[in-house]
mmCIF file of C-alpha atoms and ligand atoms in Angstrom:
data_model
loop_
_atom_site.group_PDB
_atom_site.id
_atom_site.type_symbol
_atom_site.label_atom_id
_atom_site.label_comp_id
_atom_site.label_asym_id
_atom_site.label_seq_id
_atom_site.Cartn_x
_atom_site.Cartn_y
_atom_site.Cartn_z
ATOM 1 C CA MET A 285 150.576 14.629 90.384
ATOM 2 C CA LYS A 286 150.521 11.213 90.253
ATOM 3 C CA LEU A 287 147.664 8.541 91.208
ATOM 4 C CA GLN A 288 148.926 5.186 92.462
ATOM 5 C CA CYS A 289 146.706 2.368 90.552
ATOM 6 C CA GLY A 290 147.614 -1.018 92.035
ATOM 7 C CA GLY A 291 150.906 -1.629 90.399
ATOM 8 C CA ARG A 292 150.685 1.245 87.802
ATOM 9 C CA LEU A 293 151.778 4.796 88.548
ATOM 10 C CA LEU A 294 149.159 7.046 86.635
ATOM 11 C CA ASP A 295 150.746 10.318 85.796
ATOM 12 C CA LEU A 296 148.403 13.170 85.904
ATOM 13 C CA THR A 297 151.052 16.086 85.321
ATOM 14 C CA ARG A 298 148.568 16.453 82.390
ATOM 15 C CA PRO A 299 144.911 15.953 82.541
ATOM 16 C CA VAL A 300 143.590 12.465 81.213
ATOM 17 C CA VAL A 301 140.585 11.104 79.970
ATOM 18 C CA MET A 302 138.741 8.279 81.637
ATOM 19 C CA GLY A 303 136.562 6.721 78.845
ATOM 20 C CA VAL A 304 132.951 5.205 79.807
ATOM 21 C CA LEU A 305 132.434 1.657 79.098
ATOM 22 C CA ASN A 306 129.015 0.339 80.114
ATOM 23 C CA VAL A 307 128.624 -3.184 79.830
ATOM 24 C CA THR A 308 124.902 -3.494 80.379
ATOM 25 C CA PRO A 309 122.497 -5.319 78.180
ATOM 26 C CA ASN A 310 120.603 -2.075 77.392
ATOM 27 C CA SER A 311 123.537 -0.470 76.082
ATOM 28 C CA PHE A 312 123.734 -3.196 73.407
ATOM 29 C CA SER A 313 120.617 -3.946 71.595
ATOM 30 C CA ASP A 314 120.860 -7.816 71.676
ATOM 31 C CA GLY A 315 121.177 -8.101 75.329
ATOM 32 C CA GLY A 316 123.445 -11.017 74.729
ATOM 33 C CA ARG A 317 126.223 -11.770 77.122
ATOM 34 C CA PHE A 318 129.008 -12.598 74.658
ATOM 35 C CA ILE A 319 127.947 -10.054 71.919
ATOM 36 C CA GLY A 320 127.736 -7.517 74.714
ATOM 37 C CA ARG A 321 131.455 -8.548 75.791
ATOM 38 C CA ASP A 322 132.597 -8.135 72.204
ATOM 39 C CA ALA A 323 130.733 -4.996 71.779
ATOM 40 C CA ALA A 324 132.547 -3.410 74.966
ATOM 41 C CA LEU A 325 135.870 -4.816 74.058
ATOM 42 C CA ALA A 326 135.660 -3.320 70.605
ATOM 43 C CA GLN A 327 134.373 -0.021 72.082
ATOM 44 C CA ALA A 328 137.419 0.121 74.613
ATOM 45 C CA ASP A 329 139.641 -0.445 71.603
ATOM 46 C CA VAL A 330 138.457 2.684 69.949
ATOM 47 C CA MET A 331 138.779 4.589 73.365
ATOM 48 C CA VAL A 332 142.245 3.571 73.834
ATOM 49 C CA GLY A 333 143.303 4.247 70.377
ATOM 50 C CA GLU A 334 141.565 7.853 71.019
ATOM 51 C CA GLY A 335 143.797 8.264 74.073
ATOM 52 C CA ALA A 336 141.777 7.305 76.937
ATOM 53 C CA ALA A 337 144.327 6.883 79.977
ATOM 54 C CA ILE A 338 141.587 5.123 82.011
ATOM 55 C CA ILE A 339 138.693 2.836 81.013
ATOM 56 C CA ASP A 340 135.827 2.836 83.506
ATOM 57 C CA VAL A 341 134.060 -0.369 83.238
ATOM 58 C CA GLY A 342 130.388 -0.428 84.572
ATOM 59 C CA GLY A 343 127.983 -3.416 84.825
ATOM 60 C CA GLU A 344 125.430 -1.709 86.817
ATOM 61 C CA SER A 345 123.442 1.618 85.898
ATOM 62 C CA THR A 346 124.164 4.170 88.533
ATOM 63 C CA ARG A 347 121.612 6.486 86.715
ATOM 64 C CA PRO A 348 118.604 8.011 88.922
ATOM 65 C CA GLY A 349 115.875 5.406 89.027
ATOM 66 C CA ALA A 350 117.712 2.674 87.845
ATOM 67 C CA GLU A 351 117.030 -0.935 88.904
ATOM 68 C CA SER A 352 120.035 -2.513 90.788
ATOM 69 C CA VAL A 353 121.514 -5.454 89.248
ATOM 70 C CA PRO A 354 122.102 -8.925 91.191
ATOM 71 C CA LEU A 355 125.949 -9.767 92.166
ATOM 72 C CA GLN A 356 126.523 -12.784 89.973
ATOM 73 C CA GLN A 357 125.012 -10.863 86.750
ATOM 74 C CA GLU A 358 127.230 -7.872 87.562
ATOM 75 C CA LEU A 359 130.398 -10.145 87.798
ATOM 76 C CA ASP A 360 129.455 -12.015 84.750
ATOM 77 C CA ARG A 361 129.193 -8.834 82.890
ATOM 78 C CA VAL A 362 132.417 -7.081 84.056
ATOM 79 C CA ILE A 363 135.137 -9.454 84.969
ATOM 80 C CA PRO A 364 135.765 -11.032 81.434
ATOM 81 C CA VAL A 365 135.981 -7.499 80.254
ATOM 82 C CA ILE A 366 138.433 -6.527 82.605
ATOM 83 C CA GLU A 367 140.359 -9.536 82.204
ATOM 84 C CA ALA A 368 140.663 -8.758 78.675
ATOM 85 C CA LEU A 369 141.629 -5.188 79.094
ATOM 86 C CA ALA A 370 143.913 -5.367 82.094
ATOM 87 C CA GLY A 371 146.756 -7.097 80.138
ATOM 88 C CA ARG A 372 147.174 -4.051 77.965
ATOM 89 C CA ILE A 373 150.160 -1.625 78.870
ATOM 90 C CA ASP A 374 148.613 1.699 77.886
ATOM 91 C CA VAL A 375 145.437 1.777 80.030
ATOM 92 C CA VAL A 376 144.230 1.602 83.735
ATOM 93 C CA VAL A 377 141.050 -0.254 84.195
ATOM 94 C CA SER A 378 138.544 0.896 86.430
ATOM 95 C CA ILE A 379 135.412 -0.782 88.022
ATOM 96 C CA ASP A 380 132.542 1.196 88.447
ATOM 97 C CA THR A 381 130.534 -0.601 91.199
ATOM 98 C CA LEU A 382 128.857 -0.101 94.473
ATOM 99 C CA LYS A 383 129.574 -3.874 95.445
ATOM 100 C CA PRO A 384 132.573 -5.044 97.556
ATOM 101 C CA ASP A 385 132.314 -8.320 96.022
ATOM 102 C CA VAL A 386 132.692 -6.756 92.680
ATOM 103 C CA MET A 387 135.477 -4.445 93.833
ATOM 104 C CA ARG A 388 137.743 -7.346 95.047
ATOM 105 C CA ALA A 389 136.972 -9.705 91.991
ATOM 106 C CA ALA A 390 137.583 -6.833 89.715
ATOM 107 C CA GLU A 391 140.949 -5.982 91.288
ATOM 108 C CA ALA A 392 141.793 -9.630 91.164
ATOM 109 C CA ALA A 393 141.270 -9.593 87.343
ATOM 110 C CA GLY A 394 143.326 -6.597 87.008
ATOM 111 C CA ALA A 395 141.529 -3.224 87.786
ATOM 112 C CA GLY A 396 143.686 -0.342 89.040
ATOM 113 C CA LEU A 397 140.786 1.848 90.063
ATOM 114 C CA ILE A 398 137.765 1.577 92.113
ATOM 115 C CA ASN A 399 135.017 4.016 91.009
ATOM 116 C CA ASP A 400 132.413 3.764 93.660
ATOM 117 C CA VAL A 401 129.654 6.763 93.611
ATOM 118 C CA MET A 402 128.890 5.851 97.297
ATOM 119 C CA ALA A 403 132.698 6.733 98.350
ATOM 120 C CA LEU A 404 132.988 3.401 100.204
ATOM 121 C CA ARG A 405 130.060 4.241 102.491
ATOM 122 C CA GLY A 406 128.514 0.894 101.548
ATOM 123 C CA ALA A 407 128.877 -2.009 104.152
ATOM 124 C CA GLY A 408 132.257 -3.609 103.683
ATOM 125 C CA SER A 409 133.297 -1.504 100.795
ATOM 126 C CA LEU A 410 135.980 0.464 102.757
ATOM 127 C CA ALA A 411 137.499 -2.761 104.019
ATOM 128 C CA ALA A 412 137.475 -4.168 100.513
ATOM 129 C CA ALA A 413 139.165 -1.444 99.169
ATOM 130 C CA ALA A 414 141.783 -1.168 101.901
ATOM 131 C CA ALA A 415 142.818 -4.942 101.488
ATOM 132 C CA GLY A 416 143.715 -4.007 97.990
ATOM 133 C CA ARG A 417 145.985 -1.697 96.238
ATOM 134 C CA ALA A 418 143.850 -0.189 93.424
ATOM 135 C CA ALA A 419 143.271 3.484 93.668
ATOM 136 C CA VAL A 420 139.927 5.036 94.725
ATOM 137 C CA CYS A 421 137.552 7.567 93.353
ATOM 138 C CA LEU A 422 135.602 9.108 96.074
ATOM 139 C CA MET A 423 132.593 10.785 94.764
ATOM 140 C CA HIS A 424 129.996 12.926 96.230
ATOM 141 C CA MET A 425 126.283 12.055 96.152
ATOM 142 C CA GLN A 426 123.448 13.337 98.024
ATOM 143 C CA GLY A 427 120.935 10.607 98.866
ATOM 144 C CA GLU A 428 120.780 7.466 96.930
ATOM 145 C CA PRO A 429 120.442 6.679 93.082
ATOM 146 C CA ARG A 430 117.005 5.932 92.899
ATOM 147 C CA THR A 431 115.447 9.173 94.490
ATOM 148 C CA MET A 432 118.586 11.669 94.552
ATOM 149 C CA GLN A 433 117.041 13.932 91.861
ATOM 150 C CA ALA A 434 113.808 14.335 93.618
ATOM 151 C CA ALA A 435 114.632 17.342 96.147
ATOM 152 C CA PRO A 436 118.231 17.945 96.083
ATOM 153 C CA HIS A 437 118.932 20.652 98.819
ATOM 154 C CA TYR A 438 121.997 22.470 100.306
ATOM 155 C CA VAL A 439 122.719 25.620 102.265
ATOM 156 C CA ASP A 440 126.162 26.043 100.523
ATOM 157 C CA VAL A 441 126.556 23.056 97.938
ATOM 158 C CA VAL A 442 130.454 23.964 97.673
ATOM 159 C CA THR A 443 131.350 23.741 101.492
ATOM 160 C CA GLU A 444 129.057 20.943 101.934
ATOM 161 C CA VAL A 445 130.752 19.068 98.989
ATOM 162 C CA ASP A 446 134.178 19.891 100.104
ATOM 163 C CA ALA A 447 133.562 18.730 103.615
ATOM 164 C CA PHE A 448 132.045 15.572 102.530
ATOM 165 C CA LEU A 449 135.180 14.847 100.218
ATOM 166 C CA ARG A 450 137.739 15.814 102.983
ATOM 167 C CA GLU A 451 135.795 13.394 105.545
ATOM 168 C CA ARG A 452 135.660 10.623 103.208
ATOM 169 C CA VAL A 453 139.603 11.052 102.319
ATOM 170 C CA GLN A 454 140.085 11.035 105.958
ATOM 171 C CA ALA A 455 138.124 7.719 106.532
ATOM 172 C CA CYS A 456 140.124 6.166 103.566
ATOM 173 C CA ILE A 457 143.376 7.043 105.503
ATOM 174 C CA ASP A 458 142.220 5.915 108.527
ATOM 175 C CA ALA A 459 141.524 2.659 107.165
ATOM 176 C CA GLY A 460 145.081 2.234 105.797
ATOM 177 C CA ILE A 461 144.690 3.494 102.207
ATOM 178 C CA ASP A 462 147.520 5.754 101.537
ATOM 179 C CA ARG A 463 146.541 9.367 100.156
ATOM 180 C CA SER A 464 148.735 8.546 96.774
ATOM 181 C CA ARG A 465 145.768 5.979 96.082
ATOM 182 C CA LEU A 466 142.692 8.666 96.364
ATOM 183 C CA CYS A 467 141.044 10.913 94.014
ATOM 184 C CA VAL A 468 137.915 12.972 94.615
ATOM 185 C CA ASP A 469 134.699 13.756 92.596
ATOM 186 C CA PRO A 470 132.060 16.381 93.213
ATOM 187 C CA GLY A 471 129.708 14.113 91.401
ATOM 188 C CA PHE A 472 127.865 16.218 89.069
ATOM 189 C CA GLY A 473 124.321 15.144 88.719
ATOM 190 C CA PHE A 474 124.185 13.052 91.702
ATOM 191 C CA GLY A 475 121.509 14.770 93.942
ATOM 192 C CA LYS A 476 122.147 18.290 92.427
ATOM 193 C CA THR A 477 119.921 20.709 90.494
ATOM 194 C CA LEU A 478 121.382 22.645 87.512
ATOM 195 C CA ASP A 479 122.453 25.589 89.975
ATOM 196 C CA HIS A 480 124.122 23.376 92.226
ATOM 197 C CA ASN A 481 126.130 21.589 89.419
ATOM 198 C CA LEU A 482 127.018 25.090 88.259
ATOM 199 C CA ALA A 483 128.069 26.270 91.333
ATOM 200 C CA LEU A 484 130.400 23.221 91.814
ATOM 201 C CA LEU A 485 131.784 23.531 88.507
ATOM 202 C CA ALA A 486 132.430 27.558 89.041
ATOM 203 C CA ALA A 487 134.070 26.826 92.196
ATOM 204 C CA LEU A 488 135.946 23.653 91.192
ATOM 205 C CA GLN A 489 139.378 25.158 92.319
ATOM 206 C CA ARG A 490 137.962 25.156 96.096
ATOM 207 C CA LEU A 491 137.647 21.237 95.823
ATOM 208 C CA CYS A 492 141.491 20.755 94.969
ATOM 209 C CA VAL A 493 142.951 19.821 98.237
ATOM 210 C CA ASP A 494 146.054 18.651 99.447
ATOM 211 C CA GLY A 495 147.291 16.964 96.590
ATOM 212 C CA VAL A 496 144.376 14.607 96.017
ATOM 213 C CA PRO A 497 143.620 14.627 92.225
ATOM 214 C CA LEU A 498 140.067 15.844 91.113
ATOM 215 C CA LEU A 499 137.909 13.792 88.711
ATOM 216 C CA ALA A 500 135.142 15.408 86.820
ATOM 217 C CA GLY A 501 132.292 13.648 85.141
ATOM 218 C CA LEU A 502 129.899 15.978 82.946
ATOM 219 C CA SER A 503 129.832 13.911 79.721
ATOM 220 C CA ARG A 504 126.463 14.055 78.064
ATOM 221 C CA LYS A 505 124.660 14.824 81.633
ATOM 222 C CA SER A 506 121.064 16.239 81.840
ATOM 223 C CA MET A 507 122.432 19.610 83.130
ATOM 224 C CA LEU A 508 124.026 19.914 79.644
ATOM 225 C CA GLY A 509 120.646 19.019 78.189
ATOM 226 C CA THR A 510 118.926 21.623 80.284
ATOM 227 C CA LEU A 511 121.526 24.288 78.955
ATOM 228 C CA THR A 512 121.348 23.562 75.332
ATOM 229 C CA GLY A 513 118.232 21.988 74.857
ATOM 230 C CA ARG A 514 119.469 18.952 73.303
ATOM 231 C CA PRO A 515 118.773 14.966 73.739
ATOM 232 C CA VAL A 516 121.427 13.140 75.045
ATOM 233 C CA GLU A 517 123.003 11.873 71.620
ATOM 234 C CA GLN A 518 123.479 15.690 70.773
ATOM 235 C CA ARG A 519 125.530 16.807 73.762
ATOM 236 C CA VAL A 520 129.244 16.222 72.394
ATOM 237 C CA HIS A 521 129.924 19.920 72.055
ATOM 238 C CA ALA A 522 128.336 20.971 75.459
ATOM 239 C CA SER A 523 130.170 18.189 76.901
ATOM 240 C CA VAL A 524 133.627 19.211 75.515
ATOM 241 C CA ALA A 525 132.951 22.759 76.813
ATOM 242 C CA ALA A 526 132.335 21.557 80.059
ATOM 243 C CA ALA A 527 135.404 19.353 80.223
ATOM 244 C CA THR A 528 137.352 22.348 79.366
ATOM 245 C CA ALA A 529 135.785 24.364 82.146
ATOM 246 C CA ALA A 530 136.870 21.567 84.601
ATOM 247 C CA VAL A 531 140.259 21.436 83.642
ATOM 248 C CA LEU A 532 140.489 25.045 83.914
ATOM 249 C CA GLY A 533 139.312 24.785 87.241
ATOM 250 C CA GLY A 534 141.860 22.140 88.230
ATOM 251 C CA ALA A 535 140.492 18.837 87.368
ATOM 252 C CA ARG A 536 143.196 16.065 86.413
ATOM 253 C CA ILE A 537 140.794 13.356 85.182
ATOM 254 C CA VAL A 538 137.817 13.883 82.965
ATOM 255 C CA ARG A 539 135.063 10.971 82.817
ATOM 256 C CA ALA A 540 133.817 11.165 79.117
ATOM 257 C CA HIS A 541 131.957 9.081 76.675
ATOM 258 C CA ASP A 542 133.460 11.081 73.492
ATOM 259 C CA VAL A 543 137.114 10.255 74.053
ATOM 260 C CA ALA A 544 138.760 11.886 70.983
ATOM 261 C CA ALA A 545 136.633 15.265 71.321
ATOM 262 C CA THR A 546 137.506 15.501 75.080
ATOM 263 C CA ARG A 547 141.106 14.907 74.643
ATOM 264 C CA ASP A 548 141.381 17.796 72.257
ATOM 265 C CA ALA A 549 139.502 19.954 74.823
ATOM 266 C CA LEU A 550 142.148 18.646 77.307
ATOM 267 C CA ARG A 551 145.311 19.776 75.164
ATOM 268 C CA VAL A 552 143.695 23.357 74.883
ATOM 269 C CA ALA A 553 142.735 23.705 78.394
ATOM 270 C CA GLU A 554 146.037 22.358 79.810
ATOM 271 C CA ALA A 555 147.872 24.793 77.653
ATOM 272 C CA ILE A 556 145.864 27.474 78.997
ATOM 273 C CA VAL A 557 146.483 26.312 82.683
ATOM 274 C CA ALA A 558 150.326 26.231 81.816
ATOM 275 C CA ALA A 559 150.248 29.630 80.375
ATOM 276 C CA ARG A 560 148.756 31.078 83.567
ATOM 277 C CA GLN A 561 152.309 31.912 85.244
ATOM 278 C CA SER A 562 153.542 33.636 82.341
ATOM 279 C CA ALA A 563 150.309 35.568 82.019
ATOM 280 C CA LEU A 564 150.665 36.890 85.484
ATOM 281 C CA PRO A 565 151.118 40.782 85.206
ATOM 282 C CA ALA A 566 154.769 41.965 85.600
ATOM 283 C CA GLN A 567 155.682 42.937 89.068
ATOM 284 C CA GLU A 568 156.220 47.023 89.885
ATOM 285 C CA SER A 569 159.639 48.057 90.226
HETATM 286 C C1 LIG B 703 122.546 10.370 85.337
HETATM 287 C C2 LIG B 703 123.638 10.435 86.132
HETATM 288 C C3 LIG B 703 122.995 9.643 84.263
HETATM 289 C C4 LIG B 703 124.817 9.983 86.123
HETATM 290 C C5 LIG B 703 124.129 9.163 84.152
HETATM 291 C C6 LIG B 703 125.187 9.297 84.975
HETATM 292 C C7 LIG B 703 129.688 9.625 87.280
HETATM 293 C C8 LIG B 703 130.287 8.392 87.463
HETATM 294 C C9 LIG B 703 128.430 8.221 86.479
HETATM 295 C C10 LIG B 703 130.554 10.780 87.645
HETATM 296 C C11 LIG B 703 132.102 9.160 88.673
HETATM 297 C C12 LIG B 703 126.980 8.871 83.301
HETATM 298 C C13 LIG B 703 126.443 8.941 84.691
HETATM 299 N N1 LIG B 703 128.731 9.639 86.691
HETATM 300 N N2 LIG B 703 131.392 8.195 88.370
HETATM 301 N N3 LIG B 703 129.201 7.435 86.981
HETATM 302 N N4 LIG B 703 131.800 10.528 88.295
HETATM 303 N N5 LIG B 703 133.169 9.091 89.293
HETATM 304 O O1 LIG B 703 126.734 9.971 82.790
HETATM 305 O O2 LIG B 703 130.327 11.647 87.406
HETATM 306 O O3 LIG B 703 127.455 7.716 82.943
HETATM 307 S S1 LIG B 703 126.985 7.485 85.759
#
C-alpha cells in the first residue's frame, strides 16, 4: 500500500509514524515567533531521527474549546517551518489546518499532505486540495471543535463513521483527487465518548476500505487519561498500547507525539500482523 504525497510516494507496506509538531505559542513558553520556530525545528529533527516518516505541522489548535487563529498568524507560524523541513529527503511534511489559504501556501512551501480535521467540508477546501497534488487525510468529526464533546451521539458509531469516510472519499474523487492521494481517519476524540472511541478502535478493521490507508491518532488523548487515571504528560505507555491496537486493526499511519516509543510498538504490531497468515490453522485433509 502506498500514498501519493505530491511528488513523493510514501511506502505504507509497513506502518509509519506521523510525528505531531505544534507551532503554537502555548506549546513554547516564550510565545516568540523565532524562538517558537527554532524550537519546532529542533523538535522535528528529534522526531525524524527517531524514525517519523511524516511530520504534521500545526499552527492552530483543533482541541475542543480552542480559539481559532487569524489567517496571517497561522501562515507566519507554519510556512517558515514547512519551508525548512520540506528540503529533507527523509520525511513527508503534513499541514494540519482547516483553512484553504493555508493548504495552498503550505503546498507551495513543500508540504506533501493536507491533514484537515473537517475532511475538506469547509468552504473552498475541496477545491484547494483538488488544485494541488498533495495527499489528503480525511478525518471524521461530529460537530465542530468548540462544542463537539458536549453531547456526542450515534445510533451505531462504526457504521456512521464508515459511511461518512466513504462519502468524503467519493466527494474527493468526484472533485478530481485521485484515490492514491487519500487516507482516512476515524478521528478519535472528535465528538466521541470513551465508549464511541473504544467501539471504533475495536472495529477498526471495518473502516479499512478499498485500498485507502487508515490513519489513527490516539496519542495522549483524554480517553487514555480516563482509562489510566493519568494526566497528559504520563500517557506514553497508554498511547503505545493504543498505537499497537490500531496497527493490529489495520492502521498504516499512526499520529503520535512520542515517536521513538511508537515506532517500537509499530515494529511489534507489524510483526504480529505479518504472522497472521502462517498462524492460520492447517487445512483438514
Ligand atoms: C483533543 C482532541 C486534544 C484532539 C487534542 C487533539 C488528530 C488530528 C488532532 C487525529 C488527525 C491532538 C489532537 N488529532 N489529526 N489532529 N487525526 N488526522 O492530540 O486524531 O493533537 S489534535
